[in-house]
PDB file of C-alpha atoms in Angstrom:
ATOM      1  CA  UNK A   1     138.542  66.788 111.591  1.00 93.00           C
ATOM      2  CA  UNK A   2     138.027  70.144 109.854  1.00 95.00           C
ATOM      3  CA  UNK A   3     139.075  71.081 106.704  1.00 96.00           C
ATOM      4  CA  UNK A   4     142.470  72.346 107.812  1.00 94.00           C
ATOM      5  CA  UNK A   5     142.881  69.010 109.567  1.00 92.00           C
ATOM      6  CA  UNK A   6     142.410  70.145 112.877  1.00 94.00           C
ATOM      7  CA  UNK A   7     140.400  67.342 115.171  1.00 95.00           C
ATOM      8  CA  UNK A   8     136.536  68.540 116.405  1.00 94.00           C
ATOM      9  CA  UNK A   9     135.917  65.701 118.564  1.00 91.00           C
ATOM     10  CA  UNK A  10     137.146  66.861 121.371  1.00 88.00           C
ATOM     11  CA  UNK A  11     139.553  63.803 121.852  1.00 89.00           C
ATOM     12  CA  UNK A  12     143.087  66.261 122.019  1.00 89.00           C
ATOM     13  CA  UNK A  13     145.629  66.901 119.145  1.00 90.00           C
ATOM     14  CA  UNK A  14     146.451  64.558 116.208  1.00 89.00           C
ATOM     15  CA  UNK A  15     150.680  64.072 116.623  1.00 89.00           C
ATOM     16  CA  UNK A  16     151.802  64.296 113.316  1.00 87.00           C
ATOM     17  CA  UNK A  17     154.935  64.886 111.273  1.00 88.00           C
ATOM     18  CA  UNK A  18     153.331  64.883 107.775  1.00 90.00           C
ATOM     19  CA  UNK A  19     151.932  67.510 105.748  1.00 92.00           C
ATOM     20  CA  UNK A  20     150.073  67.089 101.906  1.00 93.00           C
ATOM     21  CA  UNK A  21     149.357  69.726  99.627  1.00 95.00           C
ATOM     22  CA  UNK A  22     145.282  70.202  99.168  1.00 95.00           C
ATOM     23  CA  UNK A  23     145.751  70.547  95.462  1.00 96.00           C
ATOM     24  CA  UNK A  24     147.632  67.586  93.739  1.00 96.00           C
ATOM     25  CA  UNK A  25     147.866  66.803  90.018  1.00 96.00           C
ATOM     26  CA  UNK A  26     145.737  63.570  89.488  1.00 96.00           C
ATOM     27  CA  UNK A  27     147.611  60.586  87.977  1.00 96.00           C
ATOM     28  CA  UNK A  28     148.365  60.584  84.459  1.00 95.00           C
ATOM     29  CA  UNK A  29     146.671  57.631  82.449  1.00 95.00           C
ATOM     30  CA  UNK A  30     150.373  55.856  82.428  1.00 95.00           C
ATOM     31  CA  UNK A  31     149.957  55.688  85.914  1.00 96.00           C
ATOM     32  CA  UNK A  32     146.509  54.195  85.951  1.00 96.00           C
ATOM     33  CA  UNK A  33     145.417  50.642  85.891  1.00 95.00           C
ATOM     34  CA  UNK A  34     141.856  49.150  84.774  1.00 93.00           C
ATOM     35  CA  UNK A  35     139.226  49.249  87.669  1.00 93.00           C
ATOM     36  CA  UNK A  36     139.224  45.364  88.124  1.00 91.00           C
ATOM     37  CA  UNK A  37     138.046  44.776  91.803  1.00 93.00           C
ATOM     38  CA  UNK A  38     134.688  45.123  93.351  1.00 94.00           C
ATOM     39  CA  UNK A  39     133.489  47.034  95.574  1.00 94.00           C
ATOM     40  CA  UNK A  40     131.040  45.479  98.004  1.00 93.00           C
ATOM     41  CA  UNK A  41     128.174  47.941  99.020  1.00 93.00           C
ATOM     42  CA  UNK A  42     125.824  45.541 100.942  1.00 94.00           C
ATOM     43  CA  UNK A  43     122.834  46.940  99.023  1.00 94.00           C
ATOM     44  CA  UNK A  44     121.624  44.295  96.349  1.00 93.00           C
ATOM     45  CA  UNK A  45     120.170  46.778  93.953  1.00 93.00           C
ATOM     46  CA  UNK A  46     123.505  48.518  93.452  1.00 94.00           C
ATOM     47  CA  UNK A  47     125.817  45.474  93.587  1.00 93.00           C
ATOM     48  CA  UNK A  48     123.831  43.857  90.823  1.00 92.00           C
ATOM     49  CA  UNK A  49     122.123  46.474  88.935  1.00 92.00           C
ATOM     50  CA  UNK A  50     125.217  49.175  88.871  1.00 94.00           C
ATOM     51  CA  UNK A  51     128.014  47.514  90.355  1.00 94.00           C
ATOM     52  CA  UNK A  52     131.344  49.686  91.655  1.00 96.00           C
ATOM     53  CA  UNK A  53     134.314  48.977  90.928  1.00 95.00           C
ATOM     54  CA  UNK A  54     137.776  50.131  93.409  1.00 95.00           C
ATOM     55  CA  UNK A  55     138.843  53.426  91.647  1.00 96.00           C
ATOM     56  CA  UNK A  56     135.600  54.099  89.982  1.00 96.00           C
ATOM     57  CA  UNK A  57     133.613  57.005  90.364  1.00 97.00           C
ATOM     58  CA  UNK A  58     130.149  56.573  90.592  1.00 97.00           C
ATOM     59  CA  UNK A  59     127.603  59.835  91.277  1.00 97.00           C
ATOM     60  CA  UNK A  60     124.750  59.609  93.492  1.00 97.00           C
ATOM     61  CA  UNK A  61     121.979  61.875  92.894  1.00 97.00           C
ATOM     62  CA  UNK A  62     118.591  62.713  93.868  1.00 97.00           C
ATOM     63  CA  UNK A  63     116.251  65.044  95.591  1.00 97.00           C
ATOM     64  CA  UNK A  64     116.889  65.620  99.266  1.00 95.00           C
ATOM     65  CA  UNK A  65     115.331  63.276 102.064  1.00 93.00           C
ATOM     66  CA  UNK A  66     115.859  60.699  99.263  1.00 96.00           C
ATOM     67  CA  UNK A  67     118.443  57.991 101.164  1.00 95.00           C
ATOM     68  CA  UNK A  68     121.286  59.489  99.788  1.00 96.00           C
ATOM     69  CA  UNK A  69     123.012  60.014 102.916  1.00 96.00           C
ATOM     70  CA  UNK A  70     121.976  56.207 104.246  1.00 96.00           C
ATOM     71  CA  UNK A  71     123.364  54.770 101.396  1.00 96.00           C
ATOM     72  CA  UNK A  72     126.600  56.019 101.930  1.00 95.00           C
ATOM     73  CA  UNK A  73     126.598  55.225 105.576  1.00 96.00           C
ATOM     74  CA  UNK A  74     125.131  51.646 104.848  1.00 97.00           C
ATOM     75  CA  UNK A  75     128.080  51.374 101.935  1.00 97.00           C
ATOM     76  CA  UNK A  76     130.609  52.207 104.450  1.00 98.00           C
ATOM     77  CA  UNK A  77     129.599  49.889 107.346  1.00 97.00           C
ATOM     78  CA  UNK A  78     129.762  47.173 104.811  1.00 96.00           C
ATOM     79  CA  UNK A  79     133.311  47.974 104.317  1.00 96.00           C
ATOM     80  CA  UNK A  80     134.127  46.211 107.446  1.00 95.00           C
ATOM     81  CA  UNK A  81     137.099  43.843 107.490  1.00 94.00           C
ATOM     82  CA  UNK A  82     137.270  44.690 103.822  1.00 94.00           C
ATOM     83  CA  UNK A  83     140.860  46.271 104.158  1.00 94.00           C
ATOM     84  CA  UNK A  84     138.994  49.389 102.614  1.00 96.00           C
ATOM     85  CA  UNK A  85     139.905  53.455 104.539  1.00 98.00           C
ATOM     86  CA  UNK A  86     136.501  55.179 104.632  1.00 98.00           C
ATOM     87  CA  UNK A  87     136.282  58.956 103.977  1.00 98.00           C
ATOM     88  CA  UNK A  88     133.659  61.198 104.611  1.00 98.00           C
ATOM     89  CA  UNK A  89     133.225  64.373 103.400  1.00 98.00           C
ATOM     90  CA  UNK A  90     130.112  66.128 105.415  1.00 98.00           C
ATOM     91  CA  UNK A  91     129.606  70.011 103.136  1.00 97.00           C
ATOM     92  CA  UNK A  92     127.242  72.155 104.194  1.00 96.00           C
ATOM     93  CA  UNK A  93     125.389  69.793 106.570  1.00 95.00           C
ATOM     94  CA  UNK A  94     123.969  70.634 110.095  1.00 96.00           C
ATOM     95  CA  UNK A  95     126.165  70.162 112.793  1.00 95.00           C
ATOM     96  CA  UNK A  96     123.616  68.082 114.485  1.00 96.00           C
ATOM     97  CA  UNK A  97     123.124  65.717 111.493  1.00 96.00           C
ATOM     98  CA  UNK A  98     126.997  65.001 110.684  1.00 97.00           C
ATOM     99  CA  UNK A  99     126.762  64.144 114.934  1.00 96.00           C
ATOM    100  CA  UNK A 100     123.856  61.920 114.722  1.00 97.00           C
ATOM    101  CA  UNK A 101     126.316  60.184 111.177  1.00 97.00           C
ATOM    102  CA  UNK A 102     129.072  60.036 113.385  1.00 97.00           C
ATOM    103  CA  UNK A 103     127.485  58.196 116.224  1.00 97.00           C
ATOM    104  CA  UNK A 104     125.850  55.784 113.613  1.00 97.00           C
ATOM    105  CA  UNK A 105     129.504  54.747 112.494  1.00 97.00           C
ATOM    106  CA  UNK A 106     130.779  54.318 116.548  1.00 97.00           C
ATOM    107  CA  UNK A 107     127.695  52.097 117.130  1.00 97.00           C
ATOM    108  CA  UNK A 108     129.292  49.920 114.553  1.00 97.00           C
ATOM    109  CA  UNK A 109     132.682  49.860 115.159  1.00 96.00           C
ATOM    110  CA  UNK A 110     133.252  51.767 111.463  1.00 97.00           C
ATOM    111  CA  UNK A 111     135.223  54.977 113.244  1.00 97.00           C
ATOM    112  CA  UNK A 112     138.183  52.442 113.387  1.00 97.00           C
ATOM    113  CA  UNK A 113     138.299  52.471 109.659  1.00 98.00           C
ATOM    114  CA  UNK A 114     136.652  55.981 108.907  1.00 98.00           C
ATOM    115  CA  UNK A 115     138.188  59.760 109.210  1.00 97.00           C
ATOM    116  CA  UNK A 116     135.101  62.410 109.222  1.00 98.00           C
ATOM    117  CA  UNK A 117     135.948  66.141 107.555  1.00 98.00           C
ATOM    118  CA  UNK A 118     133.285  67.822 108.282  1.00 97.00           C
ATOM    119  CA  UNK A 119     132.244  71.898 107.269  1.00 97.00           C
ATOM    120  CA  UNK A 120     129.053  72.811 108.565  1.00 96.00           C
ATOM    121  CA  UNK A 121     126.509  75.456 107.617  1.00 95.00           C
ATOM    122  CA  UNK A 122     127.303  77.860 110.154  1.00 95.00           C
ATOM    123  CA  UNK A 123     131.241  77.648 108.258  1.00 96.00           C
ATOM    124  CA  UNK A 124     132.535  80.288 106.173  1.00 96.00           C
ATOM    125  CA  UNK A 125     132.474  79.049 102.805  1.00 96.00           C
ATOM    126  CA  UNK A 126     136.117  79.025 101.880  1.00 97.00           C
ATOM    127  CA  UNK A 127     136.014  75.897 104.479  1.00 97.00           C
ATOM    128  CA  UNK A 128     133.403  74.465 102.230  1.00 97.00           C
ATOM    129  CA  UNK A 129     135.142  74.863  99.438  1.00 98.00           C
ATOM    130  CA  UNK A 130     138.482  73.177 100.652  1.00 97.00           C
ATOM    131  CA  UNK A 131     136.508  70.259 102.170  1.00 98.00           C
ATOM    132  CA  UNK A 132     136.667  68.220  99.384  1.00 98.00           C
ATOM    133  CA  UNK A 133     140.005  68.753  98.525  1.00 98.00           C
ATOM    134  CA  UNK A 134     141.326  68.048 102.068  1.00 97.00           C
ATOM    135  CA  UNK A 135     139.496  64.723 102.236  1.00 98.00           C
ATOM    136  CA  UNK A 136     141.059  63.652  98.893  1.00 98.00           C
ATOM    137  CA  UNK A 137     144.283  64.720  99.744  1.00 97.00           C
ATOM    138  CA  UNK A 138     144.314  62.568 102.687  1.00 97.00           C
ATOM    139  CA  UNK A 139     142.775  59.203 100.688  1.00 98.00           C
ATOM    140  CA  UNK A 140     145.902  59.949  98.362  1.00 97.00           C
ATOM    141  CA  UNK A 141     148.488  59.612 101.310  1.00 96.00           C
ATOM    142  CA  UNK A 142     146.821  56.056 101.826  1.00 97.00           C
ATOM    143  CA  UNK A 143     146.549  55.482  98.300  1.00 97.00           C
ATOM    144  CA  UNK A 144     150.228  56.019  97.366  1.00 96.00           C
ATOM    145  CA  UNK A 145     151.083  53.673 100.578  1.00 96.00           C
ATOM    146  CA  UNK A 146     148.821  50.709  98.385  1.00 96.00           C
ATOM    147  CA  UNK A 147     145.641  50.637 100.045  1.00 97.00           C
ATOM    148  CA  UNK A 148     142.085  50.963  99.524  1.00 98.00           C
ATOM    149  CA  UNK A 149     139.905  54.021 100.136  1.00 98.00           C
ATOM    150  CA  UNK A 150     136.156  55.019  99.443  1.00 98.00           C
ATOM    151  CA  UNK A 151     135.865  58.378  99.827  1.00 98.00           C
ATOM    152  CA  UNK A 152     131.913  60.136 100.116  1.00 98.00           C
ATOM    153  CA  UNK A 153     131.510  63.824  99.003  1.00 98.00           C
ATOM    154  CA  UNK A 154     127.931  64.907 101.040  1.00 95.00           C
ATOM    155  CA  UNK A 155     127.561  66.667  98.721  1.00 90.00           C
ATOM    156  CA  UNK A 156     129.001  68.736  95.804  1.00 97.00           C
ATOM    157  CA  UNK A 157     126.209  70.746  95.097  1.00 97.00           C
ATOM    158  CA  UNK A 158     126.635  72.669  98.178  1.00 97.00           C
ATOM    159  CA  UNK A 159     130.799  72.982  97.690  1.00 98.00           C
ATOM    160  CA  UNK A 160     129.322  74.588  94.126  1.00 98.00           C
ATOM    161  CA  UNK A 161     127.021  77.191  96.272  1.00 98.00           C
ATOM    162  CA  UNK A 162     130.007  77.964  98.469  1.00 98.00           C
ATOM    163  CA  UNK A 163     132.243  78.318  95.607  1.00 98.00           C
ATOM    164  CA  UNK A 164     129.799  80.924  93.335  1.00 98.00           C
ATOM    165  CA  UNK A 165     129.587  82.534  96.731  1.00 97.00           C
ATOM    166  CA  UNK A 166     132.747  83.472  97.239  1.00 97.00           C
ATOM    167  CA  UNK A 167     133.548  83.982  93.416  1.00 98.00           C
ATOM    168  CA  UNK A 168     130.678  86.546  92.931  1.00 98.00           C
ATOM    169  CA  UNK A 169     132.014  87.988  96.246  1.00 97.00           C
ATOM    170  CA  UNK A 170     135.535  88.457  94.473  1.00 97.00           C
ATOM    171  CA  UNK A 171     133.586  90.030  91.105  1.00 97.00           C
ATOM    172  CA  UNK A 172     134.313  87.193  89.051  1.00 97.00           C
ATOM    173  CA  UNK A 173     131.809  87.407  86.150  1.00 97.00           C
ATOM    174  CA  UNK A 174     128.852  85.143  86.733  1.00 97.00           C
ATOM    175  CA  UNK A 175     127.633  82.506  84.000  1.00 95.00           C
ATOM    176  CA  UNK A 176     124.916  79.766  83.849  1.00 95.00           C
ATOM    177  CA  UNK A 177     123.005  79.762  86.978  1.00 96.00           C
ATOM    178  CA  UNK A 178     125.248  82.482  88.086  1.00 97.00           C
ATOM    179  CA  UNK A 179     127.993  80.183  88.577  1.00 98.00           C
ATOM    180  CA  UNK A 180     131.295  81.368  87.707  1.00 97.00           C
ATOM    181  CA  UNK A 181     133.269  79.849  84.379  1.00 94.00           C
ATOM    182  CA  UNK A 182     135.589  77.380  85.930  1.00 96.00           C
ATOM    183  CA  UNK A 183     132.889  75.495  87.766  1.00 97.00           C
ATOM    184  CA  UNK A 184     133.221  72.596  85.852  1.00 97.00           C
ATOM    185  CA  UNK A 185     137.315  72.831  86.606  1.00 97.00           C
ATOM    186  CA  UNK A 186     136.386  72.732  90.480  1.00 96.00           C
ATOM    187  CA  UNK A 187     134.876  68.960  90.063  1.00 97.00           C
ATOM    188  CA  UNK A 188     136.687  67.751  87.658  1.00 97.00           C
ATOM    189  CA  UNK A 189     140.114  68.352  89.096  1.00 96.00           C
ATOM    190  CA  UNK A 190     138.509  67.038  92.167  1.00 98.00           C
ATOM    191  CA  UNK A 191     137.054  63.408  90.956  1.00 98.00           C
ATOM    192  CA  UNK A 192     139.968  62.510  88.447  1.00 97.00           C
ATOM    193  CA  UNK A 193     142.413  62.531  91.634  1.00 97.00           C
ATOM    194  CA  UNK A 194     140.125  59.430  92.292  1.00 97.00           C
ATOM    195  CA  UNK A 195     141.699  56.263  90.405  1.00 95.00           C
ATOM    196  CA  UNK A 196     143.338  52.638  91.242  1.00 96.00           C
ATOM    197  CA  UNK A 197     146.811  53.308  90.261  1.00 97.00           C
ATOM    198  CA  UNK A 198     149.461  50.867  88.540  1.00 96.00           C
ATOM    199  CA  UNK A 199     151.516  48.398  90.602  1.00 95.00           C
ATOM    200  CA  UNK A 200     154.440  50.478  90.709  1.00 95.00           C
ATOM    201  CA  UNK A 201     152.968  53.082  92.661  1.00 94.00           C
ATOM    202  CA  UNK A 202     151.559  50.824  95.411  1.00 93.00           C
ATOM    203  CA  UNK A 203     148.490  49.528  93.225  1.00 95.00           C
ATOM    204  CA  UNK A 204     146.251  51.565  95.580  1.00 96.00           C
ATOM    205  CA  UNK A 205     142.612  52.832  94.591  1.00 97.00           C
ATOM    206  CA  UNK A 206     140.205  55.841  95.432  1.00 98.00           C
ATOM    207  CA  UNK A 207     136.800  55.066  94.768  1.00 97.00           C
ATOM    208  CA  UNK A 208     134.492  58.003  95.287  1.00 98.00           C
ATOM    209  CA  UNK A 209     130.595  58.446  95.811  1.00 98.00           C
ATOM    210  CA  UNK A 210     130.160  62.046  95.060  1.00 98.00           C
ATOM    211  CA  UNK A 211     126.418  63.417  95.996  1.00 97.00           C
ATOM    212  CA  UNK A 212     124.251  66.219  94.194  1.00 97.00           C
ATOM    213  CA  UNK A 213     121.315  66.999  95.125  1.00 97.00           C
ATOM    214  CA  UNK A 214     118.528  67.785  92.198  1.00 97.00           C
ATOM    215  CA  UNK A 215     115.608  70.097  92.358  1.00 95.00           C
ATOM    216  CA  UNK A 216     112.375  68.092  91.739  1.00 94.00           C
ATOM    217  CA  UNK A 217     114.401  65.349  89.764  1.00 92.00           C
ATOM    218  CA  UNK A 218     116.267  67.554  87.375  1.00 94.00           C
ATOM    219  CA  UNK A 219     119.126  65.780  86.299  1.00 92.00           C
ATOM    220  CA  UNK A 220     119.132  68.338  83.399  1.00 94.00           C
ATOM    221  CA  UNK A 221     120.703  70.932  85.883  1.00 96.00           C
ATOM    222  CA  UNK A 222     124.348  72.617  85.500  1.00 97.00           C
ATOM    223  CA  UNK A 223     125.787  71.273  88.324  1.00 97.00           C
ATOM    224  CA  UNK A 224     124.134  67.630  87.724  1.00 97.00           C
ATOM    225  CA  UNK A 225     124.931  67.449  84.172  1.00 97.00           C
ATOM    226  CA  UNK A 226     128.915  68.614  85.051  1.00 97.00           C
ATOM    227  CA  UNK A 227     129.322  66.185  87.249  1.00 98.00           C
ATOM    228  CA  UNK A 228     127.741  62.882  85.303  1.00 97.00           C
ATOM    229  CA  UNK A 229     129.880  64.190  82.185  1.00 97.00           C
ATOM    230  CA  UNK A 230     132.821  63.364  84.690  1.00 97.00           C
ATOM    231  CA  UNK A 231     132.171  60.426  86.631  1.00 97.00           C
ATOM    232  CA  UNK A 232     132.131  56.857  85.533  1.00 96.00           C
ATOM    233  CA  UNK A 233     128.397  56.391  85.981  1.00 95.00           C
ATOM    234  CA  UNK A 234     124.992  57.550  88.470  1.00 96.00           C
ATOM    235  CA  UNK A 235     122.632  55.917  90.859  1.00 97.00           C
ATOM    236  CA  UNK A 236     119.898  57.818  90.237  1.00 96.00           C
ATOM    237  CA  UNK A 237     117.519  57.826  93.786  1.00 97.00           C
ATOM    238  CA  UNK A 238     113.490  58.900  92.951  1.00 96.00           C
ATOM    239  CA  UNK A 239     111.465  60.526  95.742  1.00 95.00           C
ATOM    240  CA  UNK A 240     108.112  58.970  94.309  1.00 95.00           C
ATOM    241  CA  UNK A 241     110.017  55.356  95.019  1.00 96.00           C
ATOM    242  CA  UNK A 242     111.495  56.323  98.416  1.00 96.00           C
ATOM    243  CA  UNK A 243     107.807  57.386  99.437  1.00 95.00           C
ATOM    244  CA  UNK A 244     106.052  54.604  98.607  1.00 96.00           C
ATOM    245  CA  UNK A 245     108.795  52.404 100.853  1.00 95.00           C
ATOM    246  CA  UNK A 246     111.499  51.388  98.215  1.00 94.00           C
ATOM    247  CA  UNK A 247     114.591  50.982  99.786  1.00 92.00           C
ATOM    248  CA  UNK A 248     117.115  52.455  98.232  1.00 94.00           C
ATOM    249  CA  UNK A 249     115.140  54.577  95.841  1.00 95.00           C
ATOM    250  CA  UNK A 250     117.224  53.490  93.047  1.00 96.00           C
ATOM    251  CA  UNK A 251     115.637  54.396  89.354  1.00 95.00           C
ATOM    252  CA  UNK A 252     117.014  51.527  87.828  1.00 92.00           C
ATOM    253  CA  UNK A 253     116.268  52.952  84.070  1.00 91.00           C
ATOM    254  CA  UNK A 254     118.222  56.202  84.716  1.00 92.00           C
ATOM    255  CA  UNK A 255     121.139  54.570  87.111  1.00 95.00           C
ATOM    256  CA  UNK A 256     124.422  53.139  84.633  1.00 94.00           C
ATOM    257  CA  UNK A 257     127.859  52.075  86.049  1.00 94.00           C
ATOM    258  CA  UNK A 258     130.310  52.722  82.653  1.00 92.00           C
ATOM    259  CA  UNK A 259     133.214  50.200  84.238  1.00 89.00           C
ATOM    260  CA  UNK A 260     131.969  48.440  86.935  1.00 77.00           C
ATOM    261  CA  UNK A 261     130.883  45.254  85.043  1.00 79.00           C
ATOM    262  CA  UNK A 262     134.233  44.412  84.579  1.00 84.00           C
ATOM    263  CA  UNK A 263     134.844  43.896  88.307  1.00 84.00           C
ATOM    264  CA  UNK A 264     131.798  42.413  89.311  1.00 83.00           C
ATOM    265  CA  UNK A 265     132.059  38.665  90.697  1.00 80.00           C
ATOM    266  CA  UNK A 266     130.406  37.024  88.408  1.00 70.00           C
TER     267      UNK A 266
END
């Protein structure tokens, strides 16, 4: 689907009654519970090194052409039988690539599980901008009902670009990096909608694997730094490991899960 929920697969309408707002208050701590259950990615490194929890947020950030994108596809593949609802969130990517994605996940039976929102390059960025928010908005309809969703943001870095687009378009005054003030307020209302809530809403979870994408390594950037100040830990992926064959490029020093260990099997 697109951003405004509309199918662009070519396989007719979606018959539908409901409707969600795009922007919904997160749950209030009350409402939370302790992330408790694991997640299973498949990938050794991660579910030993930085283990994820359901309702955890954990960052994923590197250069480009660094696995980021195979990771997440690899993660939700392994999701299989799991009772998990896979989201994900394709920003700013080539048509061609989110096709090639989306043929990866039919080859392995994962579209039964897995909605695609998708807002390509050749969008206009106010469909960038709400991709996000539309995927998250429909993980919360499945969360409320009690189930499980992982949710994949690919990536925020380019829902930032389309944002400070269309904010220095509107005269907003620029700040850091030309980004306008609230910047930090466009990720963070975005990732705490992301939690495993208490019993008595369903005990449902949204775990998310938000994406950035770093210039040469820089996790010192604005955009990185904003978004590892509000998720619950990083996998940090090196292009000097990827290149000489390390599968996932995972920089074990730099990579921390904050609340994972508490729901890995041990």
């Amino acid at each position: 689907v697109n951003p405004l929920g509309q199918p662009v697969d070519g396989l007719g309408e979606i018959r539908t009654s409901k409707t969600r707002p795009i922007e919904y208050p997160a749950p209030g701590v009350m409402q939370r519970k302790s992330v408790n259950e694991p997640l299973q990615t498949g990938l050794k490194a991660i579910d030993a090194l930085v283990p994820i929890g359901r309702g955890q947020r954990e960052l994923i950030i590197g250069d480009r052409q660094t696995g980021k994108t195979s990771l997440a596809i690899d993660t939700i593949l392994n999701q299989k039988d799991q009772d998990m609802i896979c989201i994900y969130v394709a920003i700013g990517q080539k048509e061609s690539t989110v096709r090639t994605q989306v043929e990866t996940l039919r080859q392995y039976g994962a579209l039964d599980y897995t909605i695609v929102v998708t807002a390509s390059a050749s969008q206009p960025s106010p469909l960038l901008f709400l991709a996000p928010y539309a995927g998250v908005a429909m993980a919360e309809e499945f969360m409320y009902e009690g189930k499980h969703v992982l949710i994949v943001y690919d990536d925020l870095s380019k829902q930032a670009v389309a944002y400070r687009e269309l904010s220095l378009l509107l005269r907003r005054p620029p700040g850091r990096e030309a980004y306008p003030g609230d910047v930090f307020y466009l990720h963070s209302r975005l990732l705490e909608r992301s939690a495993k809530v208490s019993d008595e809403l369903g005990g449902g979870s949204i775990t998310a694997l938000p994406f950035i994408e770093t210039q040469a390594g820089d996790i010192s950037a604005y955009i990185a730094t904003n978004v590892i100040s509000i998720t619950d830990g990083q996998i940090f992926l090196k292009d000097d490991l990827f290149n000489s064959g390390i599968r996932p490029a995972i920089d074990a020093g730099s990579s921390v899960s904050r609340v994972g260990g508490s729901a890995q099997i041990k």
